[in-house]
Amino acid sequence: MRFLSTIPPFNGIGETVRKKLVAGNWKMHGNLAQNSALLLKVAEGTASLDKAECAVCVPFPYLFQAQDLLRRTVVQWGAQNVSQYPSGAYTGEVSAGMLADFGCRYVIVGHSERRRLYAEGDATVAAKVGATQAGGMIPVVCVGETLEEWEAGRTEAVVTGQIQALLDGLGAQAYDRAVVAYEPVWAIGTGKTASPAQAQAVHRMIREVVAQGDQRVAERLRILYGGSVKAANAAELFAMPDIDGALVGGASLDAGEFLAICAAAHESR
Ligand code: 13P
């Protein structure tokens, strides 16, 4: 791992304050009754957690339910995908304008499951980031290496390539209204997590790559970690200077686990 050092660490005097974000990615789980119970518990449990932001990214059909139950709470909501096109003959697709209609704040873009299962490449991801921002929402741009790439020592090259593709396509300003999520594919749903130090090194590298485009944007950028985050490992991840929160899969479906992760973000640093 190469450590660049063009920008100062964020743990000293004059520290850039980046409010931590814990976002749940429900993936294709839930139903009206389960969601209602979960959302009410999450809303109640986060009411006093003002030092961190919490959000849930739900399946499209449940956006109205999320909006209805969360609109008077501190919990934000969002979607897990978006079309790169504004409207038209794209059967089965959902536009950014439609998501904005339901009050979404966040849209997950370029999740590894979409890159792998639906062949979304960097160009598509960049187009979806642009569409999300044009709709007034914040993309949560996912990057991360596969197990094979990790074992081959290619983490830095792969993640840099994914981050750079967006810089090349949309410019550094794209990261000013975005959140990045580093999710090593080998850590998703496997129970394996990158160690806090491993994750920190990659987060730092991501910030350095963005800083080469715009240093101020890089300092403000929130970089989340994702991959088997749970109550038991959240605090040690959040103690790292460049880990600004988490994108949480499985544990976001359990109110107790998710609230404990939100509380760890609230209490960190
Ligand atoms: P898990 O937390 O279930 O490993 O999922 C991570 C993820 O893919 C979040 O987007």
PDB file of C-alpha atoms and ligand atoms in Angstrom:
ATOM      1  CA  MET A   1       0.000   0.000   0.000  1.00  0.00           C
ATOM      2  CA  ARG A   2       1.361   3.380  -1.010  1.00  0.00           C
ATOM      3  CA  PHE A   3       0.859   6.228   1.443  1.00  0.00           C
ATOM      4  CA  LEU A   4       0.653   9.635  -0.145  1.00  0.00           C
ATOM      5  CA  SER A   5       0.996  12.638   2.089  1.00  0.00           C
ATOM      6  CA  THR A   6      -0.138  15.723   0.244  1.00  0.00           C
ATOM      7  CA  ILE A   7      -2.811  16.654   2.775  1.00  0.00           C
ATOM      8  CA  PRO A   8      -2.545  16.859   6.552  1.00  0.00           C
ATOM      9  CA  PRO A   9      -4.194  14.335   8.856  1.00  0.00           C
ATOM     10  CA  PHE A  10      -7.644  15.255  10.140  1.00  0.00           C
ATOM     11  CA  ASN A  11      -6.978  14.682  13.792  1.00  0.00           C
ATOM     12  CA  GLY A  12      -5.175  17.828  14.857  1.00  0.00           C
ATOM     13  CA  ILE A  13      -5.995  21.445  15.472  1.00  0.00           C
ATOM     14  CA  GLY A  14      -8.122  22.864  12.706  1.00  0.00           C
ATOM     15  CA  GLU A  15      -9.610  19.426  12.116  1.00  0.00           C
ATOM     16  CA  THR A  16     -12.155  19.256   9.327  1.00  0.00           C
ATOM     17  CA  VAL A  17     -15.417  18.189  10.917  1.00  0.00           C
ATOM     18  CA  ARG A  18     -17.211  15.561   8.938  1.00  0.00           C
ATOM     19  CA  LYS A  19     -20.419  14.434  10.606  1.00  0.00           C
ATOM     20  CA  LYS A  20     -20.478  10.662  10.645  1.00  0.00           C
ATOM     21  CA  LEU A  21     -23.088   8.910   8.544  1.00  0.00           C
ATOM     22  CA  VAL A  22     -24.474   5.447   9.190  1.00  0.00           C
ATOM     23  CA  ALA A  23     -26.550   4.309   6.226  1.00  0.00           C
ATOM     24  CA  GLY A  24     -28.449   1.044   6.139  1.00  0.00           C
ATOM     25  CA  ASN A  25     -28.607  -0.798   2.844  1.00  0.00           C
ATOM     26  CA  TRP A  26     -31.591  -3.086   3.199  1.00  0.00           C
ATOM     27  CA  LYS A  27     -30.881  -4.703  -0.210  1.00  0.00           C
ATOM     28  CA  MET A  28     -33.881  -6.825  -1.347  1.00  0.00           C
ATOM     29  CA  HIS A  29     -35.321  -7.455   2.100  1.00  0.00           C
ATOM     30  CA  GLY A  30     -38.423  -6.388   3.952  1.00  0.00           C
ATOM     31  CA  ASN A  31     -42.189  -6.184   3.756  1.00  0.00           C
ATOM     32  CA  LEU A  32     -44.686  -3.584   4.924  1.00  0.00           C
ATOM     33  CA  ALA A  33     -45.196  -5.068   8.379  1.00  0.00           C
ATOM     34  CA  GLN A  34     -41.502  -5.741   9.127  1.00  0.00           C
ATOM     35  CA  ASN A  35     -40.444  -2.364   7.754  1.00  0.00           C
ATOM     36  CA  SER A  36     -42.943  -0.525   9.872  1.00  0.00           C
ATOM     37  CA  ALA A  37     -41.691  -2.157  13.079  1.00  0.00           C
ATOM     38  CA  LEU A  38     -38.041  -1.599  12.121  1.00  0.00           C
ATOM     39  CA  LEU A  39     -38.466   2.025  11.037  1.00  0.00           C
ATOM     40  CA  LEU A  40     -40.370   2.986  14.163  1.00  0.00           C
ATOM     41  CA  LYS A  41     -37.675   1.451  16.384  1.00  0.00           C
ATOM     42  CA  VAL A  42     -34.883   3.145  14.419  1.00  0.00           C
ATOM     43  CA  ALA A  43     -36.681   6.499  14.564  1.00  0.00           C
ATOM     44  CA  GLU A  44     -37.209   6.216  18.296  1.00  0.00           C
ATOM     45  CA  GLY A  45     -33.674   5.031  19.046  1.00  0.00           C
ATOM     46  CA  THR A  46     -31.941   7.748  17.030  1.00  0.00           C
ATOM     47  CA  ALA A  47     -33.959  10.715  18.325  1.00  0.00           C
ATOM     48  CA  SER A  48     -31.176  11.905  20.629  1.00  0.00           C
ATOM     49  CA  LEU A  49     -28.183  10.974  18.434  1.00  0.00           C
ATOM     50  CA  ASP A  50     -27.449  14.437  17.081  1.00  0.00           C
ATOM     51  CA  LYS A  51     -23.703  13.971  16.517  1.00  0.00           C
ATOM     52  CA  ALA A  52     -24.197  11.433  13.729  1.00  0.00           C
ATOM     53  CA  GLU A  53     -26.550  11.152  10.794  1.00  0.00           C
ATOM     54  CA  CYS A  54     -28.530   7.971  10.198  1.00  0.00           C
ATOM     55  CA  ALA A  55     -30.213   6.872   6.997  1.00  0.00           C
ATOM     56  CA  VAL A  56     -31.918   3.834   5.520  1.00  0.00           C
ATOM     57  CA  CYS A  57     -31.815   2.917   1.836  1.00  0.00           C
ATOM     58  CA  VAL A  58     -34.898   0.843   1.185  1.00  0.00           C
ATOM     59  CA  PRO A  59     -36.263  -1.033  -1.861  1.00  0.00           C
ATOM     60  CA  PHE A  60     -38.155   1.255  -4.277  1.00  0.00           C
ATOM     61  CA  PRO A  61     -41.692   0.099  -3.357  1.00  0.00           C
ATOM     62  CA  TYR A  62     -41.141   1.085   0.272  1.00  0.00           C
ATOM     63  CA  LEU A  63     -39.952   4.654  -0.307  1.00  0.00           C
ATOM     64  CA  PHE A  64     -43.396   6.037   0.389  1.00  0.00           C
ATOM     65  CA  GLN A  65     -43.554   4.068   3.629  1.00  0.00           C
ATOM     66  CA  ALA A  66     -40.101   5.321   4.660  1.00  0.00           C
ATOM     67  CA  GLN A  67     -41.068   8.907   3.848  1.00  0.00           C
ATOM     68  CA  ASP A  68     -44.334   8.563   5.722  1.00  0.00           C
ATOM     69  CA  LEU A  69     -42.772   7.114   8.879  1.00  0.00           C
ATOM     70  CA  LEU A  70     -39.500   9.106   8.919  1.00  0.00           C
ATOM     71  CA  ARG A  71     -40.442  12.593   7.725  1.00  0.00           C
ATOM     72  CA  ARG A  72     -40.729  13.964  11.250  1.00  0.00           C
ATOM     73  CA  THR A  73     -37.684  12.125  12.597  1.00  0.00           C
ATOM     74  CA  VAL A  74     -33.926  12.662  12.362  1.00  0.00           C
ATOM     75  CA  VAL A  75     -33.545   9.583  10.132  1.00  0.00           C
ATOM     76  CA  GLN A  76     -32.957  10.206   6.438  1.00  0.00           C
ATOM     77  CA  TRP A  77     -33.959   7.759   3.713  1.00  0.00           C
ATOM     78  CA  GLY A  78     -32.915   6.896   0.220  1.00  0.00           C
ATOM     79  CA  ALA A  79     -32.790   4.347  -2.584  1.00  0.00           C
ATOM     80  CA  GLN A  80     -30.332   1.657  -3.669  1.00  0.00           C
ATOM     81  CA  ASN A  81     -30.149   2.423  -7.373  1.00  0.00           C
ATOM     82  CA  VAL A  82     -31.312   4.946  -9.975  1.00  0.00           C
ATOM     83  CA  SER A  83     -31.537   5.178 -13.732  1.00  0.00           C
ATOM     84  CA  GLN A  84     -28.905   7.245 -15.482  1.00  0.00           C
ATOM     85  CA  TYR A  85     -31.674   8.625 -17.722  1.00  0.00           C
ATOM     86  CA  PRO A  86     -34.141  11.366 -16.731  1.00  0.00           C
ATOM     87  CA  SER A  87     -37.206   9.740 -18.356  1.00  0.00           C
ATOM     88  CA  GLY A  88     -38.211   7.752 -21.387  1.00  0.00           C
ATOM     89  CA  ALA A  89     -38.785   4.239 -22.681  1.00  0.00           C
ATOM     90  CA  TYR A  90     -36.701   2.373 -20.074  1.00  0.00           C
ATOM     91  CA  THR A  91     -39.019  -0.332 -18.819  1.00  0.00           C
ATOM     92  CA  GLY A  92     -38.455  -1.205 -15.191  1.00  0.00           C
ATOM     93  CA  GLU A  93     -36.190   1.733 -14.432  1.00  0.00           C
ATOM     94  CA  VAL A  94     -36.681   4.465 -11.815  1.00  0.00           C
ATOM     95  CA  SER A  95     -35.487   8.025 -12.413  1.00  0.00           C
ATOM     96  CA  ALA A  96     -33.816  10.457 -10.040  1.00  0.00           C
ATOM     97  CA  GLY A  97     -36.838  12.742 -10.328  1.00  0.00           C
ATOM     98  CA  MET A  98     -39.080   9.935  -9.065  1.00  0.00           C
ATOM     99  CA  LEU A  99     -36.789   9.335  -6.096  1.00  0.00           C
ATOM    100  CA  ALA A 100     -36.759  13.047  -5.314  1.00  0.00           C
ATOM    101  CA  ASP A 101     -40.568  12.971  -5.341  1.00  0.00           C
ATOM    102  CA  PHE A 102     -40.387  10.639  -2.353  1.00  0.00           C
ATOM    103  CA  GLY A 103     -37.992  12.850  -0.419  1.00  0.00           C
ATOM    104  CA  CYS A 104     -34.888  10.692  -0.833  1.00  0.00           C
ATOM    105  CA  ARG A 105     -31.684  12.257   0.429  1.00  0.00           C
ATOM    106  CA  TYR A 106     -29.306   9.455  -0.555  1.00  0.00           C
ATOM    107  CA  VAL A 107     -28.990   7.063  -3.485  1.00  0.00           C
ATOM    108  CA  ILE A 108     -26.543   4.163  -3.399  1.00  0.00           C
ATOM    109  CA  VAL A 109     -24.732   4.060  -6.745  1.00  0.00           C
ATOM    110  CA  GLY A 110     -22.317   1.459  -8.081  1.00  0.00           C
ATOM    111  CA  HIS A 111     -22.745  -1.115  -5.315  1.00  0.00           C
ATOM    112  CA  SER A 112     -20.565  -4.135  -6.044  1.00  0.00           C
ATOM    113  CA  GLU A 113     -23.685  -6.282  -6.399  1.00  0.00           C
ATOM    114  CA  ARG A 114     -24.840  -4.018  -9.208  1.00  0.00           C
ATOM    115  CA  ARG A 115     -21.397  -3.854 -10.789  1.00  0.00           C
ATOM    116  CA  ARG A 116     -21.116  -7.657 -10.707  1.00  0.00           C
ATOM    117  CA  LEU A 117     -24.686  -8.900 -11.260  1.00  0.00           C
ATOM    118  CA  TYR A 118     -25.926  -6.141 -13.577  1.00  0.00           C
ATOM    119  CA  ALA A 119     -22.655  -5.316 -15.349  1.00  0.00           C
ATOM    120  CA  GLU A 120     -22.560  -1.681 -14.258  1.00  0.00           C
ATOM    121  CA  GLY A 121     -19.206  -0.217 -15.262  1.00  0.00           C
ATOM    122  CA  ASP A 122     -17.512   3.000 -14.258  1.00  0.00           C
ATOM    123  CA  ALA A 123     -19.148   4.973 -17.094  1.00  0.00           C
ATOM    124  CA  THR A 124     -22.634   3.920 -15.990  1.00  0.00           C
ATOM    125  CA  VAL A 125     -21.771   4.653 -12.371  1.00  0.00           C
ATOM    126  CA  ALA A 126     -20.587   8.147 -13.342  1.00  0.00           C
ATOM    127  CA  ALA A 127     -23.803   8.770 -15.297  1.00  0.00           C
ATOM    128  CA  LYS A 128     -25.890   7.653 -12.311  1.00  0.00           C
ATOM    129  CA  VAL A 129     -23.905   9.894  -9.974  1.00  0.00           C
ATOM    130  CA  GLY A 130     -24.610  12.822 -12.299  1.00  0.00           C
ATOM    131  CA  ALA A 131     -28.306  11.955 -12.507  1.00  0.00           C
ATOM    132  CA  THR A 132     -28.582  11.692  -8.712  1.00  0.00           C
ATOM    133  CA  GLN A 133     -26.925  15.061  -8.177  1.00  0.00           C
ATOM    134  CA  ALA A 134     -29.001  16.693 -10.899  1.00  0.00           C
ATOM    135  CA  GLY A 135     -32.028  15.470  -8.962  1.00  0.00           C
ATOM    136  CA  GLY A 136     -30.780  17.234  -5.836  1.00  0.00           C
ATOM    137  CA  MET A 137     -29.798  14.063  -3.975  1.00  0.00           C
ATOM    138  CA  ILE A 138     -26.509  12.705  -2.662  1.00  0.00           C
ATOM    139  CA  PRO A 139     -25.013   9.608  -4.276  1.00  0.00           C
ATOM    140  CA  VAL A 140     -23.299   7.089  -2.034  1.00  0.00           C
ATOM    141  CA  VAL A 141     -20.685   5.914  -4.514  1.00  0.00           C
ATOM    142  CA  CYS A 142     -19.463   2.394  -3.760  1.00  0.00           C
ATOM    143  CA  VAL A 143     -15.964   1.208  -4.578  1.00  0.00           C
ATOM    144  CA  GLY A 144     -13.971  -1.824  -3.532  1.00  0.00           C
ATOM    145  CA  GLU A 145     -11.865  -4.731  -4.672  1.00  0.00           C
ATOM    146  CA  THR A 146     -12.824  -8.395  -5.075  1.00  0.00           C
ATOM    147  CA  LEU A 147     -11.221 -11.231  -3.121  1.00  0.00           C
ATOM    148  CA  GLU A 148      -9.018 -12.130  -6.105  1.00  0.00           C
ATOM    149  CA  GLU A 149      -7.896  -8.522  -6.485  1.00  0.00           C
ATOM    150  CA  TRP A 150      -7.223  -8.252  -2.763  1.00  0.00           C
ATOM    151  CA  GLU A 151      -5.191 -11.475  -2.746  1.00  0.00           C
ATOM    152  CA  ALA A 152      -3.242 -10.256  -5.761  1.00  0.00           C
ATOM    153  CA  GLY A 153      -2.346  -7.029  -3.919  1.00  0.00           C
ATOM    154  CA  ARG A 154      -4.352  -4.946  -6.382  1.00  0.00           C
ATOM    155  CA  THR A 155      -6.541  -3.061  -3.881  1.00  0.00           C
ATOM    156  CA  GLU A 156      -4.876   0.277  -4.453  1.00  0.00           C
ATOM    157  CA  ALA A 157      -4.958   0.021  -8.252  1.00  0.00           C
ATOM    158  CA  VAL A 158      -8.585  -1.111  -8.381  1.00  0.00           C
ATOM    159  CA  VAL A 159      -9.958   1.436  -5.913  1.00  0.00           C
ATOM    160  CA  THR A 160      -7.889   4.270  -7.384  1.00  0.00           C
ATOM    161  CA  GLY A 161      -9.238   3.363 -10.826  1.00  0.00           C
ATOM    162  CA  GLN A 162     -12.840   3.482  -9.594  1.00  0.00           C
ATOM    163  CA  ILE A 163     -12.336   6.821  -7.828  1.00  0.00           C
ATOM    164  CA  GLN A 164     -10.395   8.268 -10.756  1.00  0.00           C
ATOM    165  CA  ALA A 165     -13.066   7.245 -13.265  1.00  0.00           C
ATOM    166  CA  LEU A 166     -15.505   9.602 -11.570  1.00  0.00           C
ATOM    167  CA  LEU A 167     -12.911  12.374 -11.402  1.00  0.00           C
ATOM    168  CA  ASP A 168     -12.243  11.961 -15.115  1.00  0.00           C
ATOM    169  CA  GLY A 169     -15.923  11.774 -16.011  1.00  0.00           C
ATOM    170  CA  LEU A 170     -17.407  14.487 -13.796  1.00  0.00           C
ATOM    171  CA  GLY A 171     -14.494  16.392 -12.243  1.00  0.00           C
ATOM    172  CA  ALA A 172     -13.568  16.803  -8.583  1.00  0.00           C
ATOM    173  CA  GLN A 173     -16.773  18.747  -7.920  1.00  0.00           C
ATOM    174  CA  ALA A 174     -18.647  15.458  -8.246  1.00  0.00           C
ATOM    175  CA  TYR A 175     -17.213  14.500  -4.859  1.00  0.00           C
ATOM    176  CA  ASP A 176     -18.399  17.703  -3.235  1.00  0.00           C
ATOM    177  CA  ARG A 177     -21.995  16.522  -3.268  1.00  0.00           C
ATOM    178  CA  ALA A 178     -21.297  12.846  -2.768  1.00  0.00           C
ATOM    179  CA  VAL A 179     -20.407  10.255  -0.172  1.00  0.00           C
ATOM    180  CA  VAL A 180     -17.979   7.434  -0.970  1.00  0.00           C
ATOM    181  CA  ALA A 181     -18.358   3.955   0.496  1.00  0.00           C
ATOM    182  CA  TYR A 182     -15.349   1.658   0.487  1.00  0.00           C
ATOM    183  CA  GLU A 183     -16.690  -1.874   0.527  1.00  0.00           C
ATOM    184  CA  PRO A 184     -14.169  -4.665  -0.041  1.00  0.00           C
ATOM    185  CA  VAL A 185     -16.251  -7.261  -1.858  1.00  0.00           C
ATOM    186  CA  TRP A 186     -14.695 -10.079   0.188  1.00  0.00           C
ATOM    187  CA  ALA A 187     -16.074  -8.476   3.364  1.00  0.00           C
ATOM    188  CA  ILE A 188     -19.697  -8.126   2.196  1.00  0.00           C
ATOM    189  CA  GLY A 189     -22.036 -10.575   3.889  1.00  0.00           C
ATOM    190  CA  THR A 190     -19.141 -12.873   4.790  1.00  0.00           C
ATOM    191  CA  GLY A 191     -18.567 -11.904   8.405  1.00  0.00           C
ATOM    192  CA  LYS A 192     -15.015 -10.916   7.436  1.00  0.00           C
ATOM    193  CA  THR A 193     -14.117  -7.270   7.963  1.00  0.00           C
ATOM    194  CA  ALA A 194     -11.054  -5.365   6.937  1.00  0.00           C
ATOM    195  CA  SER A 195      -9.138  -4.498  10.091  1.00  0.00           C
ATOM    196  CA  PRO A 196      -9.560  -0.857  11.121  1.00  0.00           C
ATOM    197  CA  ALA A 197      -5.965  -0.204  10.047  1.00  0.00           C
ATOM    198  CA  GLN A 198      -6.471  -1.846   6.638  1.00  0.00           C
ATOM    199  CA  ALA A 199      -9.666   0.117   6.042  1.00  0.00           C
ATOM    200  CA  GLN A 200      -8.072   3.347   7.252  1.00  0.00           C
ATOM    201  CA  ALA A 201      -5.198   2.932   4.776  1.00  0.00           C
ATOM    202  CA  VAL A 202      -7.603   2.582   1.854  1.00  0.00           C
ATOM    203  CA  HIS A 203      -9.790   5.458   3.046  1.00  0.00           C
ATOM    204  CA  ARG A 204      -6.721   7.643   3.336  1.00  0.00           C
ATOM    205  CA  MET A 205      -5.666   6.684  -0.166  1.00  0.00           C
ATOM    206  CA  ILE A 206      -9.134   7.523  -1.538  1.00  0.00           C
ATOM    207  CA  ARG A 207      -8.951  10.949   0.078  1.00  0.00           C
ATOM    208  CA  GLU A 208      -5.491  11.502  -1.415  1.00  0.00           C
ATOM    209  CA  VAL A 209      -6.715  10.627  -4.915  1.00  0.00           C
ATOM    210  CA  VAL A 210      -9.627  13.064  -4.620  1.00  0.00           C
ATOM    211  CA  ALA A 211      -7.226  15.679  -3.165  1.00  0.00           C
ATOM    212  CA  GLN A 212      -5.240  15.552  -6.368  1.00  0.00           C
ATOM    213  CA  GLY A 213      -8.389  16.918  -8.025  1.00  0.00           C
ATOM    214  CA  ASP A 214      -9.419  19.328  -5.248  1.00  0.00           C
ATOM    215  CA  GLN A 215      -7.985  19.404  -1.762  1.00  0.00           C
ATOM    216  CA  ARG A 216     -10.909  21.181  -0.080  1.00  0.00           C
ATOM    217  CA  VAL A 217     -13.393  18.765  -1.586  1.00  0.00           C
ATOM    218  CA  ALA A 218     -11.266  15.858  -0.333  1.00  0.00           C
ATOM    219  CA  GLU A 219     -11.171  17.232   3.189  1.00  0.00           C
ATOM    220  CA  ARG A 220     -14.947  17.539   3.310  1.00  0.00           C
ATOM    221  CA  LEU A 221     -15.662  14.178   1.670  1.00  0.00           C
ATOM    222  CA  ARG A 222     -17.273  11.560   3.887  1.00  0.00           C
ATOM    223  CA  ILE A 223     -15.867   8.098   3.235  1.00  0.00           C
ATOM    224  CA  LEU A 224     -17.887   5.247   4.732  1.00  0.00           C
ATOM    225  CA  TYR A 225     -16.685   1.714   5.341  1.00  0.00           C
ATOM    226  CA  GLY A 226     -18.908  -1.214   4.391  1.00  0.00           C
ATOM    227  CA  GLY A 227     -18.607  -4.972   4.772  1.00  0.00           C
ATOM    228  CA  SER A 228     -19.885  -6.918   7.799  1.00  0.00           C
ATOM    229  CA  VAL A 229     -20.106  -3.834   9.995  1.00  0.00           C
ATOM    230  CA  LYS A 230     -21.924  -4.680  13.217  1.00  0.00           C
ATOM    231  CA  ALA A 231     -22.308  -3.388  16.756  1.00  0.00           C
ATOM    232  CA  ALA A 232     -19.234  -5.336  17.863  1.00  0.00           C
ATOM    233  CA  ASN A 233     -16.776  -3.744  15.397  1.00  0.00           C
ATOM    234  CA  ALA A 234     -18.267  -0.308  14.643  1.00  0.00           C
ATOM    235  CA  ALA A 235     -16.532   1.701  17.368  1.00  0.00           C
ATOM    236  CA  GLU A 236     -13.018   0.584  16.412  1.00  0.00           C
ATOM    237  CA  LEU A 237     -13.682   1.405  12.759  1.00  0.00           C
ATOM    238  CA  PHE A 238     -15.118   4.825  13.641  1.00  0.00           C
ATOM    239  CA  ALA A 239     -12.037   5.621  15.723  1.00  0.00           C
ATOM    240  CA  MET A 240      -9.969   5.798  12.515  1.00  0.00           C
ATOM    241  CA  PRO A 241      -9.385   9.359  11.278  1.00  0.00           C
ATOM    242  CA  ASP A 242     -10.568   8.809   7.702  1.00  0.00           C
ATOM    243  CA  ILE A 243     -13.518   6.496   8.414  1.00  0.00           C
ATOM    244  CA  ASP A 244     -16.554   8.762   8.460  1.00  0.00           C
ATOM    245  CA  GLY A 245     -19.275   6.225   9.029  1.00  0.00           C
ATOM    246  CA  ALA A 246     -20.585   2.965   7.652  1.00  0.00           C
ATOM    247  CA  LEU A 247     -22.738   1.473   4.934  1.00  0.00           C
ATOM    248  CA  VAL A 248     -24.438  -1.389   6.730  1.00  0.00           C
ATOM    249  CA  GLY A 249     -26.093  -4.380   5.053  1.00  0.00           C
ATOM    250  CA  GLY A 250     -27.301  -7.285   7.183  1.00  0.00           C
ATOM    251  CA  ALA A 251     -27.018  -5.514  10.520  1.00  0.00           C
ATOM    252  CA  SER A 252     -29.294  -2.709   9.300  1.00  0.00           C
ATOM    253  CA  LEU A 253     -32.231  -5.148   9.315  1.00  0.00           C
ATOM    254  CA  ASP A 254     -31.917  -5.623  13.075  1.00  0.00           C
ATOM    255  CA  ALA A 255     -33.006  -2.511  14.979  1.00  0.00           C
ATOM    256  CA  GLY A 256     -30.823  -3.255  18.012  1.00  0.00           C
ATOM    257  CA  GLU A 257     -27.685  -3.806  15.913  1.00  0.00           C
ATOM    258  CA  PHE A 258     -28.319  -0.819  13.685  1.00  0.00           C
ATOM    259  CA  LEU A 259     -29.025   1.495  16.613  1.00  0.00           C
ATOM    260  CA  ALA A 260     -25.859   0.354  18.373  1.00  0.00           C
ATOM    261  CA  ILE A 261     -23.844   1.218  15.239  1.00  0.00           C
ATOM    262  CA  CYS A 262     -25.552   4.634  15.056  1.00  0.00           C
ATOM    263  CA  ALA A 263     -24.765   5.188  18.738  1.00  0.00           C
ATOM    264  CA  ALA A 264     -21.114   4.255  18.157  1.00  0.00           C
ATOM    265  CA  ALA A 265     -20.951   6.887  15.401  1.00  0.00           C
ATOM    266  CA  HIS A 266     -22.578   9.454  17.674  1.00  0.00           C
ATOM    267  CA  GLU A 267     -20.069   8.741  20.440  1.00  0.00           C
ATOM    268  CA  SER A 268     -16.931   8.528  18.304  1.00  0.00           C
ATOM    269  CA  ARG A 269     -14.203  11.182  18.096  1.00  0.00           C
TER     270      ARG A 269
HETATM  271  P1  13P B   1     -23.044  -6.510   4.979  1.00  0.00           P
HETATM  272  O1  13P B   1     -23.038  -5.453   6.052  1.00  0.00           O
HETATM  273  O2  13P B   1     -24.217  -7.434   5.077  1.00  0.00           O
HETATM  274  O3  13P B   1     -21.734  -7.214   4.865  1.00  0.00           O
HETATM  275  O4  13P B   1     -23.277  -5.723   3.578  1.00  0.00           O
HETATM  276  C1  13P B   1     -22.467  -4.669   3.284  1.00  0.00           C
HETATM  277  C2  13P B   1     -23.024  -3.977   2.106  1.00  0.00           C
HETATM  278  O5  13P B   1     -23.001  -4.482   1.004  1.00  0.00           O
HETATM  279  C3  13P B   1     -23.630  -2.651   2.318  1.00  0.00           C
HETATM  280  O6  13P B   1     -23.858  -2.004   1.115  1.00  0.00           O
END
